[in-house]
Short mmCIF file of C-alpha atoms and ligand atoms in Angstrom, two decimals:
data_model
loop_
_atom_site.label_atom_id
_atom_site.label_comp_id
_atom_site.label_asym_id
_atom_site.label_seq_id
_atom_site.Cartn_x
_atom_site.Cartn_y
_atom_site.Cartn_z
CA UNK A 6 19.20 0.09 -14.46
CA UNK A 7 16.03 2.11 -14.94
CA UNK A 8 14.19 3.14 -11.82
CA UNK A 9 11.50 0.63 -10.97
CA UNK A 10 8.03 1.95 -11.69
CA UNK A 11 9.35 4.82 -13.83
CA UNK A 12 7.41 3.96 -17.01
CA UNK A 13 4.07 5.58 -16.25
CA UNK A 14 2.47 4.79 -19.62
CA UNK A 15 2.99 1.04 -19.33
CA UNK A 16 0.09 -1.30 -20.08
CA UNK A 17 0.22 -5.08 -19.75
CA UNK A 18 -1.98 -5.61 -22.81
CA UNK A 19 -2.17 -2.30 -24.65
CA UNK A 20 -4.04 -3.70 -27.63
CA UNK A 21 -6.86 -5.11 -25.48
CA UNK A 22 -6.93 -2.22 -23.03
CA UNK A 23 -7.29 0.46 -25.72
CA UNK A 24 -9.62 -1.36 -28.14
CA UNK A 25 -12.05 0.79 -30.09
CA UNK A 26 -15.66 0.43 -28.88
CA UNK A 27 -16.87 -1.16 -32.14
CA UNK A 28 -14.15 -3.79 -32.03
CA UNK A 29 -14.82 -4.43 -28.37
CA UNK A 30 -18.52 -4.97 -29.01
CA UNK A 31 -17.90 -7.24 -32.01
CA UNK A 32 -15.58 -9.31 -29.84
CA UNK A 33 -18.16 -9.41 -27.03
CA UNK A 34 -20.87 -10.68 -29.37
CA UNK A 35 -18.69 -13.46 -30.77
CA UNK A 36 -17.56 -14.55 -27.32
CA UNK A 37 -21.04 -14.25 -25.82
CA UNK A 38 -22.41 -16.66 -28.41
CA UNK A 39 -19.77 -19.17 -27.39
CA UNK A 40 -20.42 -18.65 -23.66
CA UNK A 41 -24.19 -19.16 -24.06
CA UNK A 42 -23.61 -22.30 -26.16
CA UNK A 43 -21.26 -23.64 -23.51
CA UNK A 44 -23.69 -22.91 -20.67
CA UNK A 45 -26.72 -24.35 -22.47
CA UNK A 46 -25.02 -27.50 -23.74
CA UNK A 47 -23.05 -28.39 -20.62
CA UNK A 48 -24.81 -27.08 -17.49
CA UNK A 49 -28.23 -28.60 -16.73
CA UNK A 50 -29.15 -25.53 -14.66
CA UNK A 51 -28.83 -23.25 -17.73
CA UNK A 52 -30.63 -25.71 -20.00
CA UNK A 53 -33.53 -25.63 -17.57
CA UNK A 54 -33.55 -21.87 -16.95
CA UNK A 55 -33.15 -20.91 -20.64
CA UNK A 56 -35.91 -23.36 -21.61
CA UNK A 57 -38.18 -21.97 -18.90
CA UNK A 58 -37.60 -18.44 -20.23
CA UNK A 59 -38.22 -19.63 -23.80
CA UNK A 60 -34.79 -18.61 -25.11
CA UNK A 61 -31.90 -20.48 -26.66
CA UNK A 62 -28.39 -19.37 -27.62
CA UNK A 63 -29.59 -19.15 -31.24
CA UNK A 64 -31.78 -16.20 -30.26
CA UNK A 65 -28.71 -14.06 -29.71
CA UNK A 66 -28.34 -11.83 -32.74
CA UNK A 67 -27.07 -8.66 -31.07
CA UNK A 68 -25.65 -7.72 -27.67
CA UNK A 69 -29.04 -6.31 -26.68
CA UNK A 70 -30.50 -9.80 -26.95
CA UNK A 71 -28.60 -10.76 -23.80
CA UNK A 72 -31.44 -9.10 -21.87
CA UNK A 73 -33.77 -11.88 -22.97
CA UNK A 74 -31.76 -14.41 -20.97
CA UNK A 75 -32.55 -15.17 -17.32
CA UNK A 76 -30.45 -14.00 -14.38
CA UNK A 77 -28.23 -16.25 -12.32
CA UNK A 78 -28.25 -15.72 -8.54
CA UNK A 79 -26.19 -16.94 -5.63
CA UNK A 80 -28.78 -19.51 -4.57
CA UNK A 81 -28.39 -21.16 -8.00
CA UNK A 82 -24.81 -21.92 -7.00
CA UNK A 83 -25.91 -23.21 -3.60
CA UNK A 84 -28.63 -25.36 -5.14
CA UNK A 85 -26.04 -26.92 -7.42
CA UNK A 86 -23.49 -27.46 -4.66
CA UNK A 87 -20.75 -28.50 -5.00
CA UNK A 88 -19.94 -29.11 -8.66
CA UNK A 89 -23.15 -28.99 -10.71
CA UNK A 90 -22.62 -25.50 -12.12
CA UNK A 91 -19.48 -26.73 -13.88
CA UNK A 92 -19.57 -26.99 -17.67
CA UNK A 93 -16.62 -29.38 -17.67
CA UNK A 94 -16.11 -32.72 -15.90
CA UNK A 95 -14.52 -32.09 -12.51
CA UNK A 96 -11.46 -34.08 -13.65
CA UNK A 97 -10.72 -31.42 -16.28
CA UNK A 98 -10.51 -28.62 -13.72
CA UNK A 99 -7.20 -27.77 -12.15
CA UNK A 100 -8.45 -25.56 -9.29
CA UNK A 101 -11.50 -24.86 -7.18
CA UNK A 102 -12.11 -21.98 -4.78
CA UNK A 103 -15.00 -21.44 -2.41
CA UNK A 104 -16.47 -18.61 -0.42
CA UNK A 105 -17.43 -19.38 3.14
CA UNK A 106 -20.75 -17.57 3.04
CA UNK A 107 -22.38 -16.47 6.24
CA UNK A 108 -25.41 -18.71 5.82
CA UNK A 109 -25.69 -22.28 4.62
CA UNK A 110 -23.45 -23.94 2.10
CA UNK A 111 -20.39 -22.30 0.60
CA UNK A 112 -20.35 -21.37 -3.08
CA UNK A 113 -17.84 -23.32 -5.11
CA UNK A 114 -16.15 -22.11 -8.30
CA UNK A 115 -13.83 -23.98 -10.67
CA UNK A 116 -11.21 -23.28 -13.32
CA UNK A 117 -9.63 -25.11 -16.25
CA UNK A 118 -6.00 -24.51 -17.14
CA UNK A 119 -7.15 -21.98 -19.78
CA UNK A 120 -9.38 -20.24 -17.23
CA UNK A 121 -6.45 -19.84 -14.85
CA UNK A 122 -4.38 -18.36 -17.68
CA UNK A 123 -7.13 -15.83 -18.40
CA UNK A 124 -7.37 -14.98 -14.70
CA UNK A 125 -3.59 -14.58 -14.28
CA UNK A 126 -3.43 -12.32 -17.32
CA UNK A 127 -6.35 -10.21 -16.15
CA UNK A 128 -4.77 -9.87 -12.72
CA UNK A 129 -1.44 -8.92 -14.33
CA UNK A 130 -3.31 -6.36 -16.42
CA UNK A 131 -5.14 -5.03 -13.36
CA UNK A 132 -2.00 -4.81 -11.25
CA UNK A 133 -0.11 -3.00 -14.03
CA UNK A 134 -3.11 -0.69 -14.42
CA UNK A 135 -2.84 0.02 -10.68
CA UNK A 136 0.85 0.89 -11.05
CA UNK A 137 2.81 -2.36 -10.61
CA UNK A 138 5.64 -2.93 -13.08
CA UNK A 139 7.68 -5.96 -14.17
CA UNK A 140 10.55 -6.39 -11.74
CA UNK A 141 8.61 -5.01 -8.77
CA UNK A 142 8.64 -6.76 -5.44
CA UNK A 143 5.08 -7.54 -4.43
CA UNK A 144 4.13 -8.05 -0.80
CA UNK A 145 0.94 -10.06 -1.08
CA UNK A 146 -1.05 -9.92 2.15
CA UNK A 147 -4.36 -11.15 0.72
CA UNK A 148 -5.40 -14.39 2.37
CA UNK A 149 -4.24 -17.58 0.63
CA UNK A 150 -6.57 -20.54 0.52
CA UNK A 151 -10.16 -20.90 -0.59
CA UNK A 152 -10.45 -17.09 -0.83
CA UNK A 153 -9.47 -15.95 -4.34
CA UNK A 154 -7.50 -12.88 -3.20
CA UNK A 155 -4.18 -14.53 -2.29
CA UNK A 156 -3.70 -16.88 -5.21
CA UNK A 157 -5.27 -14.39 -7.63
CA UNK A 158 -2.73 -11.68 -6.83
CA UNK A 159 0.02 -14.28 -6.62
CA UNK A 160 -0.45 -15.63 -10.15
CA UNK A 161 -1.12 -12.14 -11.50
CA UNK A 162 2.10 -10.79 -10.01
CA UNK A 163 4.10 -13.66 -11.47
CA UNK A 164 2.49 -13.22 -14.90
CA UNK A 165 3.45 -9.55 -14.81
CA UNK A 166 7.06 -10.49 -14.15
CA UNK A 167 7.23 -9.45 -10.52
CA UNK A 168 8.76 -11.11 -7.50
CA UNK A 169 5.89 -12.18 -5.25
CA UNK A 170 6.21 -12.54 -1.48
CA UNK A 171 3.32 -14.87 -0.50
CA UNK A 172 2.60 -13.42 2.96
CA UNK A 173 -1.14 -14.11 3.25
CA UNK A 174 -3.02 -12.22 6.00
CA UNK A 175 -2.19 -12.13 9.71
CA UNK A 176 1.05 -12.13 11.73
CA UNK A 177 1.07 -8.39 11.23
CA UNK A 178 4.36 -7.66 13.03
CA UNK A 179 6.06 -10.05 10.63
CA UNK A 180 4.42 -8.28 7.70
CA UNK A 181 5.98 -5.03 8.89
CA UNK A 182 9.38 -6.64 9.30
CA UNK A 183 9.44 -8.16 5.80
CA UNK A 184 8.00 -5.04 4.15
CA UNK A 185 10.91 -3.19 5.73
CA UNK A 186 13.67 -5.74 5.16
CA UNK A 187 12.71 -6.61 1.57
CA UNK A 188 11.95 -3.04 0.51
CA UNK A 189 8.77 -4.11 -1.31
CA UNK A 190 7.38 -1.84 -4.03
CA UNK A 191 3.74 -2.92 -3.92
CA UNK A 192 1.42 -3.88 -1.06
CA UNK A 193 -1.59 -6.06 -1.90
CA UNK A 194 -4.21 -6.34 0.84
CA UNK A 195 -7.69 -5.21 1.81
CA UNK A 196 -7.94 -1.49 2.66
CA UNK A 197 -8.84 -2.27 6.27
CA UNK A 198 -5.82 -4.56 6.63
CA UNK A 199 -3.60 -1.86 5.08
CA UNK A 200 -4.64 0.44 7.89
CA UNK A 201 -3.97 -2.27 10.44
CA UNK A 202 -0.44 -2.80 9.05
CA UNK A 203 0.25 0.96 9.28
CA UNK A 204 -0.93 1.01 12.86
CA UNK A 205 1.16 -1.97 13.94
CA UNK A 206 4.18 -0.48 12.19
CA UNK A 207 3.67 2.69 14.20
CA UNK A 208 3.64 0.68 17.43
CA UNK A 209 6.88 -1.01 16.36
CA UNK A 210 8.46 2.37 15.71
CA UNK A 211 8.62 1.82 11.93
CA UNK A 212 7.65 4.76 9.73
CA UNK A 213 6.11 2.92 6.75
CA UNK A 214 5.81 6.19 4.86
CA UNK A 215 9.59 6.18 4.50
CA UNK A 216 9.72 2.65 3.03
CA UNK A 217 10.03 2.13 -0.77
CA UNK A 218 6.47 0.76 -1.04
CA UNK A 219 4.68 3.09 -3.48
CA UNK A 220 1.33 1.48 -4.38
CA UNK A 221 -1.40 -0.37 -2.51
CA UNK A 222 -3.56 -2.60 -4.68
CA UNK A 223 -6.58 -2.78 -2.45
CA UNK A 224 -10.02 -4.29 -2.72
CA UNK A 225 -12.34 -7.10 -1.64
CA UNK A 226 -14.45 -4.74 0.50
CA UNK A 227 -16.17 -1.39 0.08
CA UNK A 228 -14.13 1.66 1.08
CA UNK A 229 -14.81 5.34 0.81
CA UNK A 230 -12.56 8.01 -0.70
CA UNK A 231 -12.18 9.41 2.81
CA UNK A 232 -10.81 6.04 3.96
CA UNK A 233 -8.53 6.01 0.94
CA UNK A 234 -7.09 9.39 1.96
CA UNK A 235 -6.40 8.05 5.48
CA UNK A 236 -4.69 4.93 4.13
CA UNK A 237 -2.58 6.86 1.65
CA UNK A 238 -1.44 9.23 4.37
CA UNK A 239 -0.75 6.46 6.88
CA UNK A 240 1.25 4.31 4.46
CA UNK A 241 2.74 7.00 2.21
CA UNK A 242 1.44 5.31 -0.94
CA UNK A 243 -1.12 5.70 -3.70
CA UNK A 244 -3.95 3.29 -2.87
CA UNK A 245 -5.66 1.92 -5.94
CA UNK A 246 -8.99 0.08 -5.99
CA UNK A 247 -9.39 -3.42 -7.43
CA UNK A 248 -12.62 -5.40 -7.76
CA UNK A 249 -13.69 -8.93 -8.36
CA UNK A 250 -15.78 -11.75 -6.99
CA UNK A 251 -15.21 -15.46 -6.91
CA UNK A 252 -18.41 -16.35 -8.81
CA UNK A 253 -17.17 -14.35 -11.80
CA UNK A 254 -13.40 -14.91 -11.60
CA UNK A 255 -11.83 -13.64 -8.38
CA UNK A 256 -9.95 -10.32 -8.21
CA UNK A 257 -9.15 -8.77 -11.59
CA UNK A 258 -12.64 -8.19 -12.99
CA UNK A 259 -12.02 -4.42 -12.85
CA UNK A 260 -9.21 -2.17 -11.68
CA UNK A 261 -8.56 1.51 -11.20
CA UNK A 262 -5.68 3.09 -13.04
CA UNK A 263 -3.17 4.86 -10.87
CA UNK A 264 -3.13 7.76 -13.33
CA UNK A 265 -6.66 8.94 -12.55
CA UNK A 266 -7.75 6.88 -9.49
CA UNK A 267 -11.23 7.68 -10.69
CA UNK A 268 -13.18 4.45 -10.99
CA UNK A 269 -12.34 0.93 -12.01
CA UNK A 270 -11.80 -0.05 -15.65
CA UNK A 271 -14.12 -2.99 -16.16
CA UNK A 272 -12.47 -5.49 -18.49
CA UNK A 273 -15.10 -5.65 -21.19
CA UNK A 274 -13.20 -7.99 -23.49
CA UNK A 275 -13.82 -10.76 -20.91
CA UNK A 276 -17.11 -9.72 -19.29
CA UNK A 277 -20.34 -7.93 -20.10
CA UNK A 278 -21.40 -5.46 -17.42
CA UNK A 279 -24.97 -4.27 -16.92
CA UNK A 280 -26.16 -1.83 -14.26
CA UNK A 281 -29.83 -2.40 -13.50
CA UNK A 282 -32.37 -0.53 -11.46
CA UNK A 283 -32.78 -2.51 -8.23
CA UNK A 284 -36.59 -2.41 -8.39
CA UNK A 285 -37.43 -2.72 -12.08
CA UNK A 286 -34.25 -4.54 -13.17
CA UNK A 287 -34.20 -2.30 -16.24
CA UNK A 288 -30.89 -0.76 -17.35
CA UNK A 289 -30.06 2.63 -15.82
CA UNK A 290 -28.32 5.47 -17.67
CA UNK A 291 -24.63 6.35 -17.67
CA UNK A 292 -23.58 7.43 -14.17
CA UNK A 293 -26.78 6.23 -12.47
CA UNK A 294 -26.86 3.84 -9.53
CA UNK A 295 -28.02 0.26 -9.81
CA UNK A 296 -27.06 -3.35 -9.24
CA UNK A 297 -24.10 -4.66 -11.20
CA UNK A 298 -24.90 -7.74 -13.29
CA UNK A 299 -22.01 -9.56 -14.98
CA UNK A 300 -21.78 -12.18 -17.73
CA UNK A 301 -18.51 -14.04 -18.25
CA UNK A 302 -17.23 -14.32 -21.82
CA UNK A 303 -14.08 -16.37 -21.39
CA UNK A 304 -14.61 -18.82 -18.56
CA UNK A 305 -14.97 -22.39 -19.79
CA UNK A 306 -15.32 -24.33 -16.53
CA UNK A 307 -18.05 -22.17 -15.04
CA UNK A 308 -19.82 -19.75 -17.36
CA UNK A 309 -21.91 -17.18 -15.47
CA UNK A 310 -24.78 -15.70 -17.41
CA UNK A 311 -26.21 -12.42 -16.08
CA UNK A 312 -24.98 -13.00 -12.53
CA UNK A 313 -26.62 -10.63 -10.06
CA UNK A 314 -23.68 -9.49 -7.95
CA UNK A 315 -25.78 -7.57 -5.38
CA UNK A 316 -23.11 -4.86 -5.61
CA UNK A 317 -24.48 -1.37 -5.93
CA UNK A 318 -22.56 1.01 -8.14
CA UNK A 319 -22.67 3.18 -11.23
CA UNK A 320 -20.69 3.03 -14.45
CA UNK A 321 -19.53 5.61 -16.95
CA UNK A 322 -18.37 5.49 -20.56
CA UNK A 323 -16.64 8.87 -20.20
CA UNK A 324 -13.09 8.62 -21.58
CA UNK A 325 -10.31 8.26 -18.99
CA UNK A 326 -7.06 10.22 -19.09
CA UNK A 327 -5.06 6.99 -19.05
CA UNK A 328 -6.23 6.09 -22.57
CA UNK A 329 -7.93 2.83 -21.66
CA UNK A 330 -11.24 2.48 -23.45
CA UNK A 331 -13.03 0.11 -21.09
CA UNK A 332 -15.92 1.71 -19.21
CA UNK A 333 -15.39 2.49 -15.56
CA UNK A 334 -17.20 1.39 -12.41
CA UNK A 335 -17.37 4.51 -10.26
CA UNK A 336 -16.48 2.64 -7.08
CA UNK A 337 -18.92 0.73 -4.94
CA UNK A 338 -21.48 2.04 -2.50
CA UNK A 339 -21.90 -1.35 -0.91
CA UNK A 340 -23.88 -4.51 -1.33
CA UNK A 341 -27.62 -4.69 -1.55
CA UNK A 342 -27.47 -7.13 1.37
CA UNK A 343 -25.57 -4.56 3.47
CA UNK A 344 -28.17 -1.87 3.09
CA UNK A 345 -29.68 -0.98 6.45
CA UNK A 346 -33.08 0.55 6.83
CA UNK A 347 -32.97 2.75 9.90
CA UNK A 348 -36.40 4.17 10.65
CA UNK A 349 -37.26 4.24 7.01
CA UNK A 350 -33.97 5.67 5.76
CA UNK A 351 -31.82 3.49 3.50
CA UNK A 352 -28.21 3.60 4.63
CA UNK A 353 -25.03 1.86 3.52
CA UNK A 354 -22.10 1.48 5.91
CA UNK A 355 -19.89 3.29 3.37
CA UNK A 356 -22.01 6.43 3.72
CA UNK A 357 -21.46 6.42 7.46
CA UNK A 358 -17.77 5.76 6.89
CA UNK A 359 -17.46 8.70 4.52
CA UNK A 360 -18.80 11.05 7.21
CA UNK A 361 -16.96 9.54 10.11
CA UNK A 362 -13.48 9.14 8.69
CA UNK A 363 -11.86 12.51 8.67
CA UNK A 364 -13.83 14.06 11.52
CA UNK A 365 -11.37 15.54 14.00
CA UNK A 366 -10.84 13.49 17.13
CA UNK A 367 -11.79 10.13 15.61
CA UNK A 368 -9.60 7.38 14.23
CA UNK A 369 -10.72 5.34 11.20
CA UNK A 370 -11.82 2.30 13.19
CA UNK A 371 -15.54 1.81 13.60
CA UNK A 372 -18.36 -0.68 13.75
CA UNK A 373 -22.05 -0.21 13.26
CA UNK A 374 -24.23 -2.16 15.70
CA UNK A 375 -27.85 -2.68 14.75
CA UNK A 376 -30.39 -3.24 17.50
CA UNK A 377 -34.15 -3.17 17.78
CA UNK A 378 -36.05 -0.83 20.06
CA UNK A 379 -39.62 -2.08 20.09
CA UNK A 380 -40.52 -2.44 16.44
CA UNK A 381 -37.94 0.08 15.24
CA UNK A 382 -34.35 -0.48 14.15
CA UNK A 383 -31.71 1.52 15.92
CA UNK A 384 -28.09 2.18 15.03
CA UNK A 385 -25.23 2.42 17.45
CA UNK A 386 -21.96 3.65 16.03
CA UNK A 387 -18.86 2.51 17.88
CA UNK A 388 -15.95 4.76 17.02
CA UNK A 389 -12.44 4.85 18.34
CA UNK A 390 -11.11 8.08 19.66
CA UNK A 391 -7.94 9.51 18.19
CA UNK A 392 -5.30 8.93 20.91
CA UNK A 393 -4.37 12.63 20.70
CA UNK A 394 -7.93 13.73 21.56
CA UNK A 395 -7.76 12.25 25.07
CA UNK A 396 -10.48 13.53 27.37
CA UNK A 397 -12.81 15.02 24.79
CA UNK A 398 -14.73 11.84 24.04
CA UNK A 399 -18.18 13.22 24.93
CA UNK A 400 -17.89 16.29 22.76
CA UNK A 401 -16.47 14.29 19.82
CA UNK A 402 -19.24 11.72 20.14
CA UNK A 403 -21.90 14.45 19.94
CA UNK A 404 -20.10 15.91 16.95
CA UNK A 405 -20.17 12.56 15.14
CA UNK A 406 -23.88 12.12 15.92
CA UNK A 407 -24.60 15.55 14.52
CA UNK A 408 -22.64 14.98 11.28
CA UNK A 409 -24.14 11.53 10.65
CA UNK A 410 -27.62 12.98 11.16
CA UNK A 411 -27.06 15.94 8.86
CA UNK A 412 -25.11 14.15 6.10
CA UNK A 413 -26.64 10.66 6.06
CA UNK A 414 -30.05 11.50 7.48
CA UNK A 415 -30.19 8.94 10.28
CA UNK A 416 -30.16 9.31 14.02
CA UNK A 417 -27.57 7.15 15.72
CA UNK A 418 -26.08 6.77 19.15
CA UNK A 419 -22.33 7.16 19.16
CA UNK A 420 -20.24 5.19 21.63
CA UNK A 421 -16.65 6.43 21.75
CA UNK A 422 -14.17 3.61 22.26
CA UNK A 423 -10.63 3.75 23.58
CA UNK A 424 -7.78 3.20 21.09
CA UNK A 425 -7.56 -0.50 20.16
CA UNK A 426 -11.08 -1.41 21.32
CA UNK A 427 -12.64 -1.86 17.88
CA UNK A 428 -11.55 -5.21 16.41
CA UNK A 429 -8.90 -4.95 13.67
CA UNK A 430 -9.22 -6.70 10.32
CA UNK A 431 -6.78 -9.11 8.71
CA UNK A 432 -8.93 -9.47 5.59
CA UNK A 433 -12.44 -8.22 5.00
CA UNK A 434 -13.44 -5.89 7.83
CA UNK A 435 -16.64 -6.55 9.74
CA UNK A 436 -18.36 -3.16 9.64
CA UNK A 437 -21.81 -4.17 10.85
CA UNK A 438 -22.83 -6.25 13.86
CA UNK A 439 -26.46 -7.08 13.54
CA UNK A 440 -27.93 -7.82 16.98
CA UNK A 441 -31.55 -7.70 15.82
CA UNK A 442 -32.01 -11.43 15.32
O1 LIG B 19 -13.30 -10.37 -2.63
C1 LIG B 19 -12.21 -11.00 -4.68
C2 LIG B 19 -11.18 -9.97 -4.46
C3 LIG B 19 -9.99 -10.28 -3.82
C4 LIG B 19 -11.36 -8.68 -4.95
C5 LIG B 19 -9.00 -9.33 -3.66
C6 LIG B 19 -10.38 -7.70 -4.80
C7 LIG B 19 -9.21 -8.04 -4.15
P1 LIG B 19 -15.29 -12.58 -2.86
O2 LIG B 19 -14.72 -13.04 -1.59
O3 LIG B 19 -16.10 -13.53 -3.68
O4 LIG B 19 -14.16 -12.12 -3.83
O5 LIG B 19 -16.16 -11.30 -2.55
C8 LIG B 19 -16.73 -10.56 -3.56
O6 LIG B 19 -16.55 -8.50 -2.30
O7 LIG B 19 -19.24 -8.97 -4.60
C9 LIG B 19 -18.13 -7.15 -3.39
O8 LIG B 19 -19.27 -7.12 -2.58
C10 LIG B 19 -16.89 -7.14 -2.52
N1 LIG B 19 -15.79 -6.43 -3.19
C11 LIG B 19 -14.75 -6.97 -3.85
N2 LIG B 19 -13.93 -5.98 -4.31
C12 LIG B 19 -14.50 -4.80 -3.93
C13 LIG B 19 -14.17 -3.42 -4.11
C14 LIG B 19 -13.26 -11.10 -3.60
N3 LIG B 19 -13.07 -3.04 -4.73
C15 LIG B 19 -17.45 -9.35 -3.01
N4 LIG B 19 -15.02 -2.50 -3.61
C16 LIG B 19 -18.02 -8.49 -4.11
C17 LIG B 19 -16.15 -2.86 -2.97
C18 LIG B 19 -15.70 -5.10 -3.24
N5 LIG B 19 -16.50 -4.13 -2.75
#
């Protein structure tokens, strides 16, 4: 038997993943025409919004013409709750998912049988890109249910030819036990939950670094490279980033390769990605920051035309050492909605994280608390002390304040917490508590 995971050059769909740019663009144009036709003919919302903008699918002659079409935003999904964004009768769908949303109604998304096949294949492709191989044992600790993470990774793992353990999130001691007993090769979970699993394992006296698990396929929340280094060290794995959102598909819209771990290959044969300046909404150049806007090319049940993700990132067309030709998303800074303005300075939680994680004396568990002092916003940073640093909390706290001020440019008050005092995540971590309202 060959060693599992030995074939480093493996690709799930080599032909698609290494397509020449011209072929990729010709494919995009053909599929885009179909997607616009589907949206216009079958979703009243698109009929109305295209008409209002004075465009019709017939106006699409080149890929550049996509910019003439209007954006779709989250409130469009809420306004058409629950099923009016669907381009197929509800009876023809075989699955719906929904995101809880912090305010108001959830957003609902739906899939035909063909859509689920596309999703499973894209997840299989993403997981293979991240280092999973047919025959691997996959410990899937993404939440099952309305969240797309659990079932997305589940179907993807099966399509790749792996054995999937459908753990879902939570019951962390049990996760440690089964990871150990089954000798899983791959751990799928959010980065923050990965850290939680490592910590609980430590408490149980299990050294996860010695287990066979070799890759973490981790996403669903922003995480810094500094956090990645912590997670890789704590779990003894390579941690690879995966991206997606329910409105567009679920996980599997883009994935890092484990060869380079240098940005996420965005699957351009199924989506068109634009990065737009957040003020002017004009395209930015290669490597420049902006909001990611995505159009689906293959989804029949719920086509999304120019969906404004709110995710802030940059993309590059620089070739990758792995040989895949799809452009890369250079990881995520955060969401537009998460941006805090502290006394005039724009700050994302991930910037604070990048400074904090790795400073001596701290552990990678933190929360940002936003308060208001008079008319000004103030930031309190709650950070757990590294158990080994014991009595030095005051000095470490001052150190953190100094580094955040000099690297991020904001003044914050640091409150050092005892080990275990910052809440642990079992899915998406809550990094900001906004007490201003
Ligand atoms: O989080 C889908 C997913 C599941 C992705 C499992 C990866 C792994 P939603 O719940 O709809 O879907 O949330 C989507 O999460 O717009 C981003 O703001 C954020 N997000 C997802 N992946 C990443 C990532 C899933 N790798 C929202 N880095 C997106 C940063 C991410 N943020």
